[in-house]
Amino acid sequence: MEYGYFYKYQMEIFYLIEIVNADDECLGLFISKAKKTGVTFLFSCYILNKATFYKMQQIGIMSKKQDDAIDSNMMYFFHAFDGLPNIFKPSVKTNARDSGEIVFGEKTFSGTSAQKAALNNLMQGKALNSRVFTAPTVPKGFDSPKMTDVILDEFNKMFAESHQSPKK
């Protein structure tokens, strides 16, 4: 198995993300990156870590087109997820790779018995219930419950094509 190279700027990006996450006064972070530096894969690993370690995460990815986000960002995400040892893989409730979505949670047991209902309650209490998804590139693409992280890949191109001017 081959591993990517480690560069100091990659570490600094993760430090910066950690600083932003720890500071309640900071509303977010924009990182402009050079092409072919592996930063897209780094972000995919970051969201994999966040979605599999913390409960109730809503992580959205948007690119110029939703298909671009599915074909690049989610491809890297699933590549990293598939490479995890089974012991580190949480239960997957929904795995819709073609539409760019995965939900980490317990599958529900169907039926009406009290035992199945009790088992469902027990399993749902332990479930991550974290979601990683791609959104269409439209103004209200992230119209969903509170987002914990949003990755806007190719943001400068999305902004240029939107013909919007920043509000003062």
mmCIF file of C-alpha atoms in Angstrom:
data_model
loop_
_atom_site.group_PDB
_atom_site.id
_atom_site.type_symbol
_atom_site.label_atom_id
_atom_site.label_comp_id
_atom_site.label_asym_id
_atom_site.label_seq_id
_atom_site.Cartn_x
_atom_site.Cartn_y
_atom_site.Cartn_z
ATOM 1 C CA MET A 1 0.000 0.000 0.000
ATOM 2 C CA GLU A 2 1.323 3.429 -0.903
ATOM 3 C CA TYR A 3 0.872 6.465 1.280
ATOM 4 C CA GLY A 4 1.010 10.054 0.135
ATOM 5 C CA TYR A 5 3.848 12.349 0.977
ATOM 6 C CA PHE A 6 3.673 14.552 4.048
ATOM 7 C CA TYR A 7 4.335 18.253 3.672
ATOM 8 C CA LYS A 8 4.534 20.924 6.342
ATOM 9 C CA TYR A 9 1.751 23.001 4.765
ATOM 10 C CA GLN A 10 -0.626 20.034 5.223
ATOM 11 C CA MET A 11 0.058 20.042 8.957
ATOM 12 C CA GLU A 12 -0.439 23.792 9.062
ATOM 13 C CA ILE A 13 -3.815 23.466 7.328
ATOM 14 C CA PHE A 14 -4.955 20.992 9.987
ATOM 15 C CA TYR A 15 -3.683 23.290 12.752
ATOM 16 C CA LEU A 16 -5.619 26.156 11.198
ATOM 17 C CA ILE A 17 -8.802 24.063 10.996
ATOM 18 C CA GLU A 18 -8.379 23.060 14.651
ATOM 19 C CA ILE A 19 -7.933 26.700 15.707
ATOM 20 C CA VAL A 20 -11.085 27.697 13.812
ATOM 21 C CA ASN A 21 -13.081 24.809 15.312
ATOM 22 C CA ALA A 22 -11.951 25.695 18.840
ATOM 23 C CA ASP A 23 -12.777 29.411 18.585
ATOM 24 C CA ASP A 24 -16.472 30.199 19.101
ATOM 25 C CA GLU A 25 -15.902 33.719 17.739
ATOM 26 C CA CYS A 26 -14.694 32.422 14.369
ATOM 27 C CA LEU A 27 -17.492 31.736 11.905
ATOM 28 C CA GLY A 28 -15.490 29.826 9.333
ATOM 29 C CA LEU A 29 -12.442 29.572 7.180
ATOM 30 C CA PHE A 30 -11.597 30.058 3.510
ATOM 31 C CA ILE A 31 -8.476 28.381 2.202
ATOM 32 C CA SER A 32 -7.188 29.149 -1.245
ATOM 33 C CA LYS A 33 -5.077 26.268 -2.471
ATOM 34 C CA ALA A 34 -2.770 25.534 -5.343
ATOM 35 C CA LYS A 35 -3.685 22.772 -7.751
ATOM 36 C CA LYS A 36 -2.234 19.264 -7.440
ATOM 37 C CA THR A 37 -1.199 19.661 -3.799
ATOM 38 C CA GLY A 38 -3.412 16.972 -2.283
ATOM 39 C CA VAL A 39 -5.499 19.438 -0.278
ATOM 40 C CA THR A 40 -8.789 18.063 -1.661
ATOM 41 C CA PHE A 41 -7.811 14.625 -0.367
ATOM 42 C CA LEU A 42 -6.816 16.185 2.989
ATOM 43 C CA PHE A 43 -10.268 17.721 3.308
ATOM 44 C CA SER A 44 -11.849 14.379 2.436
ATOM 45 C CA CYS A 45 -9.866 12.766 5.246
ATOM 46 C CA TYR A 46 -10.831 15.594 7.607
ATOM 47 C CA ILE A 47 -14.551 15.108 6.953
ATOM 48 C CA LEU A 48 -14.177 11.331 7.223
ATOM 49 C CA ASN A 49 -12.569 11.786 10.633
ATOM 50 C CA LYS A 50 -15.213 14.255 11.761
ATOM 51 C CA ALA A 51 -18.156 12.170 10.521
ATOM 52 C CA THR A 52 -16.883 8.938 12.082
ATOM 53 C CA PHE A 53 -15.751 10.317 15.458
ATOM 54 C CA TYR A 54 -18.465 12.817 16.372
ATOM 55 C CA LYS A 55 -22.233 12.438 16.631
ATOM 56 C CA MET A 56 -24.810 14.459 14.721
ATOM 57 C CA GLN A 57 -22.496 15.958 12.086
ATOM 58 C CA GLN A 58 -24.009 17.528 8.955
ATOM 59 C CA ILE A 59 -21.192 17.909 6.433
ATOM 60 C CA GLY A 60 -21.938 19.246 2.975
ATOM 61 C CA ILE A 61 -19.769 19.447 -0.112
ATOM 62 C CA MET A 62 -20.443 21.715 -3.068
ATOM 63 C CA SER A 63 -18.439 22.279 -6.235
ATOM 64 C CA LYS A 64 -19.094 24.003 -9.568
ATOM 65 C CA LYS A 65 -21.514 21.167 -10.328
ATOM 66 C CA GLN A 66 -22.846 18.515 -7.989
ATOM 67 C CA ASP A 67 -21.370 15.841 -10.266
ATOM 68 C CA ASP A 68 -17.906 17.385 -9.765
ATOM 69 C CA ALA A 69 -18.311 17.085 -5.994
ATOM 70 C CA ILE A 70 -19.439 13.464 -6.350
ATOM 71 C CA ASP A 71 -16.679 12.541 -8.806
ATOM 72 C CA SER A 72 -13.776 14.154 -6.943
ATOM 73 C CA ASN A 73 -14.499 15.023 -3.313
ATOM 74 C CA MET A 74 -16.737 12.059 -2.504
ATOM 75 C CA MET A 75 -14.522 9.726 -4.526
ATOM 76 C CA TYR A 76 -11.619 10.638 -2.236
ATOM 77 C CA PHE A 77 -13.883 10.338 0.811
ATOM 78 C CA PHE A 78 -15.043 6.826 -0.133
ATOM 79 C CA HIS A 79 -11.493 5.807 -1.057
ATOM 80 C CA ALA A 80 -10.345 6.779 2.454
ATOM 81 C CA PHE A 81 -13.414 5.162 4.065
ATOM 82 C CA ASP A 82 -12.918 1.905 2.167
ATOM 83 C CA GLY A 83 -9.298 1.825 3.336
ATOM 84 C CA LEU A 84 -10.214 1.988 7.024
ATOM 85 C CA PRO A 85 -9.777 -1.212 9.011
ATOM 86 C CA ASN A 86 -13.208 -2.711 9.730
ATOM 87 C CA ILE A 87 -12.852 -2.003 13.442
ATOM 88 C CA PHE A 88 -12.813 1.755 12.661
ATOM 89 C CA LYS A 89 -15.810 1.685 10.299
ATOM 90 C CA PRO A 90 -19.041 2.766 11.967
ATOM 91 C CA SER A 91 -22.417 1.356 10.996
ATOM 92 C CA VAL A 92 -23.714 2.788 7.751
ATOM 93 C CA LYS A 93 -27.421 3.542 7.543
ATOM 94 C CA THR A 94 -27.401 4.965 4.010
ATOM 95 C CA ASN A 95 -24.667 4.522 1.426
ATOM 96 C CA ALA A 96 -25.684 6.278 -1.780
ATOM 97 C CA ARG A 97 -22.354 6.642 -3.547
ATOM 98 C CA ASP A 98 -23.917 7.509 -6.899
ATOM 99 C CA SER A 99 -25.732 10.509 -5.430
ATOM 100 C CA GLY A 100 -22.838 11.485 -3.141
ATOM 101 C CA GLU A 101 -24.263 10.738 0.291
ATOM 102 C CA ILE A 102 -23.472 8.553 3.277
ATOM 103 C CA VAL A 103 -25.204 8.468 6.657
ATOM 104 C CA PHE A 104 -23.494 6.829 9.605
ATOM 105 C CA GLY A 105 -26.170 5.342 11.821
ATOM 106 C CA GLU A 106 -27.796 2.104 12.828
ATOM 107 C CA LYS A 107 -30.186 0.392 10.480
ATOM 108 C CA THR A 108 -33.643 0.069 11.946
ATOM 109 C CA PHE A 109 -35.259 -3.275 12.600
ATOM 110 C CA SER A 110 -38.727 -3.607 11.134
ATOM 111 C CA GLY A 111 -41.584 -5.228 12.929
ATOM 112 C CA THR A 112 -43.905 -4.438 15.770
ATOM 113 C CA SER A 113 -42.609 -6.479 18.660
ATOM 114 C CA ALA A 114 -41.551 -4.776 21.866
ATOM 115 C CA GLN A 115 -38.105 -6.408 21.573
ATOM 116 C CA LYS A 116 -37.487 -4.840 18.151
ATOM 117 C CA ALA A 117 -38.670 -1.448 19.419
ATOM 118 C CA ALA A 118 -36.347 -1.681 22.440
ATOM 119 C CA LEU A 119 -33.442 -2.763 20.211
ATOM 120 C CA ASN A 120 -34.092 0.170 17.851
ATOM 121 C CA ASN A 121 -34.081 2.622 20.773
ATOM 122 C CA LEU A 122 -30.850 1.156 22.136
ATOM 123 C CA MET A 123 -29.076 1.208 18.772
ATOM 124 C CA GLN A 124 -30.240 4.726 17.849
ATOM 125 C CA GLY A 125 -28.856 6.056 21.132
ATOM 126 C CA LYS A 126 -25.416 4.698 20.210
ATOM 127 C CA ALA A 127 -25.515 5.702 16.540
ATOM 128 C CA LEU A 128 -23.419 8.527 15.154
ATOM 129 C CA ASN A 129 -26.250 9.864 12.989
ATOM 130 C CA SER A 130 -23.707 11.852 10.990
ATOM 131 C CA ARG A 131 -24.283 12.705 7.343
ATOM 132 C CA VAL A 132 -21.874 13.616 4.554
ATOM 133 C CA PHE A 133 -23.515 14.721 1.322
ATOM 134 C CA THR A 134 -23.053 16.709 -1.840
ATOM 135 C CA ALA A 135 -25.442 19.521 -2.584
ATOM 136 C CA PRO A 136 -26.588 20.982 -5.874
ATOM 137 C CA THR A 137 -24.885 24.222 -6.801
ATOM 138 C CA VAL A 138 -27.879 26.475 -6.253
ATOM 139 C CA PRO A 139 -28.414 29.363 -3.808
ATOM 140 C CA LYS A 140 -30.242 27.195 -1.238
ATOM 141 C CA GLY A 141 -28.303 23.990 -1.869
ATOM 142 C CA PHE A 142 -27.525 23.586 1.831
ATOM 143 C CA ASP A 143 -31.099 24.113 2.979
ATOM 144 C CA SER A 144 -31.007 21.466 5.676
ATOM 145 C CA PRO A 145 -30.527 21.186 9.432
ATOM 146 C CA LYS A 146 -27.621 23.083 10.979
ATOM 147 C CA MET A 147 -24.449 22.400 9.034
ATOM 148 C CA THR A 148 -21.362 21.554 11.058
ATOM 149 C CA ASP A 149 -18.961 21.787 8.103
ATOM 150 C CA VAL A 150 -19.280 22.935 4.512
ATOM 151 C CA ILE A 151 -16.630 22.330 1.865
ATOM 152 C CA LEU A 152 -16.932 24.697 -1.111
ATOM 153 C CA ASP A 153 -14.574 23.304 -3.710
ATOM 154 C CA GLU A 154 -13.810 25.615 -6.633
ATOM 155 C CA PHE A 155 -15.483 28.458 -4.721
ATOM 156 C CA ASN A 156 -13.909 31.193 -6.820
ATOM 157 C CA LYS A 157 -15.319 29.604 -10.001
ATOM 158 C CA MET A 158 -18.748 29.145 -8.396
ATOM 159 C CA PHE A 159 -18.739 32.792 -7.329
ATOM 160 C CA ALA A 160 -17.634 34.030 -10.777
ATOM 161 C CA GLU A 161 -20.336 31.998 -12.548
ATOM 162 C CA SER A 162 -23.077 33.158 -10.154
ATOM 163 C CA HIS A 163 -22.957 36.772 -11.412
ATOM 164 C CA GLN A 164 -23.586 37.911 -7.825
ATOM 165 C CA SER A 165 -21.830 40.810 -6.199
ATOM 166 C CA PRO A 166 -20.829 40.677 -2.539
ATOM 167 C CA LYS A 167 -23.146 42.509 -0.166
ATOM 168 C CA LYS A 168 -21.692 45.325 1.873
#
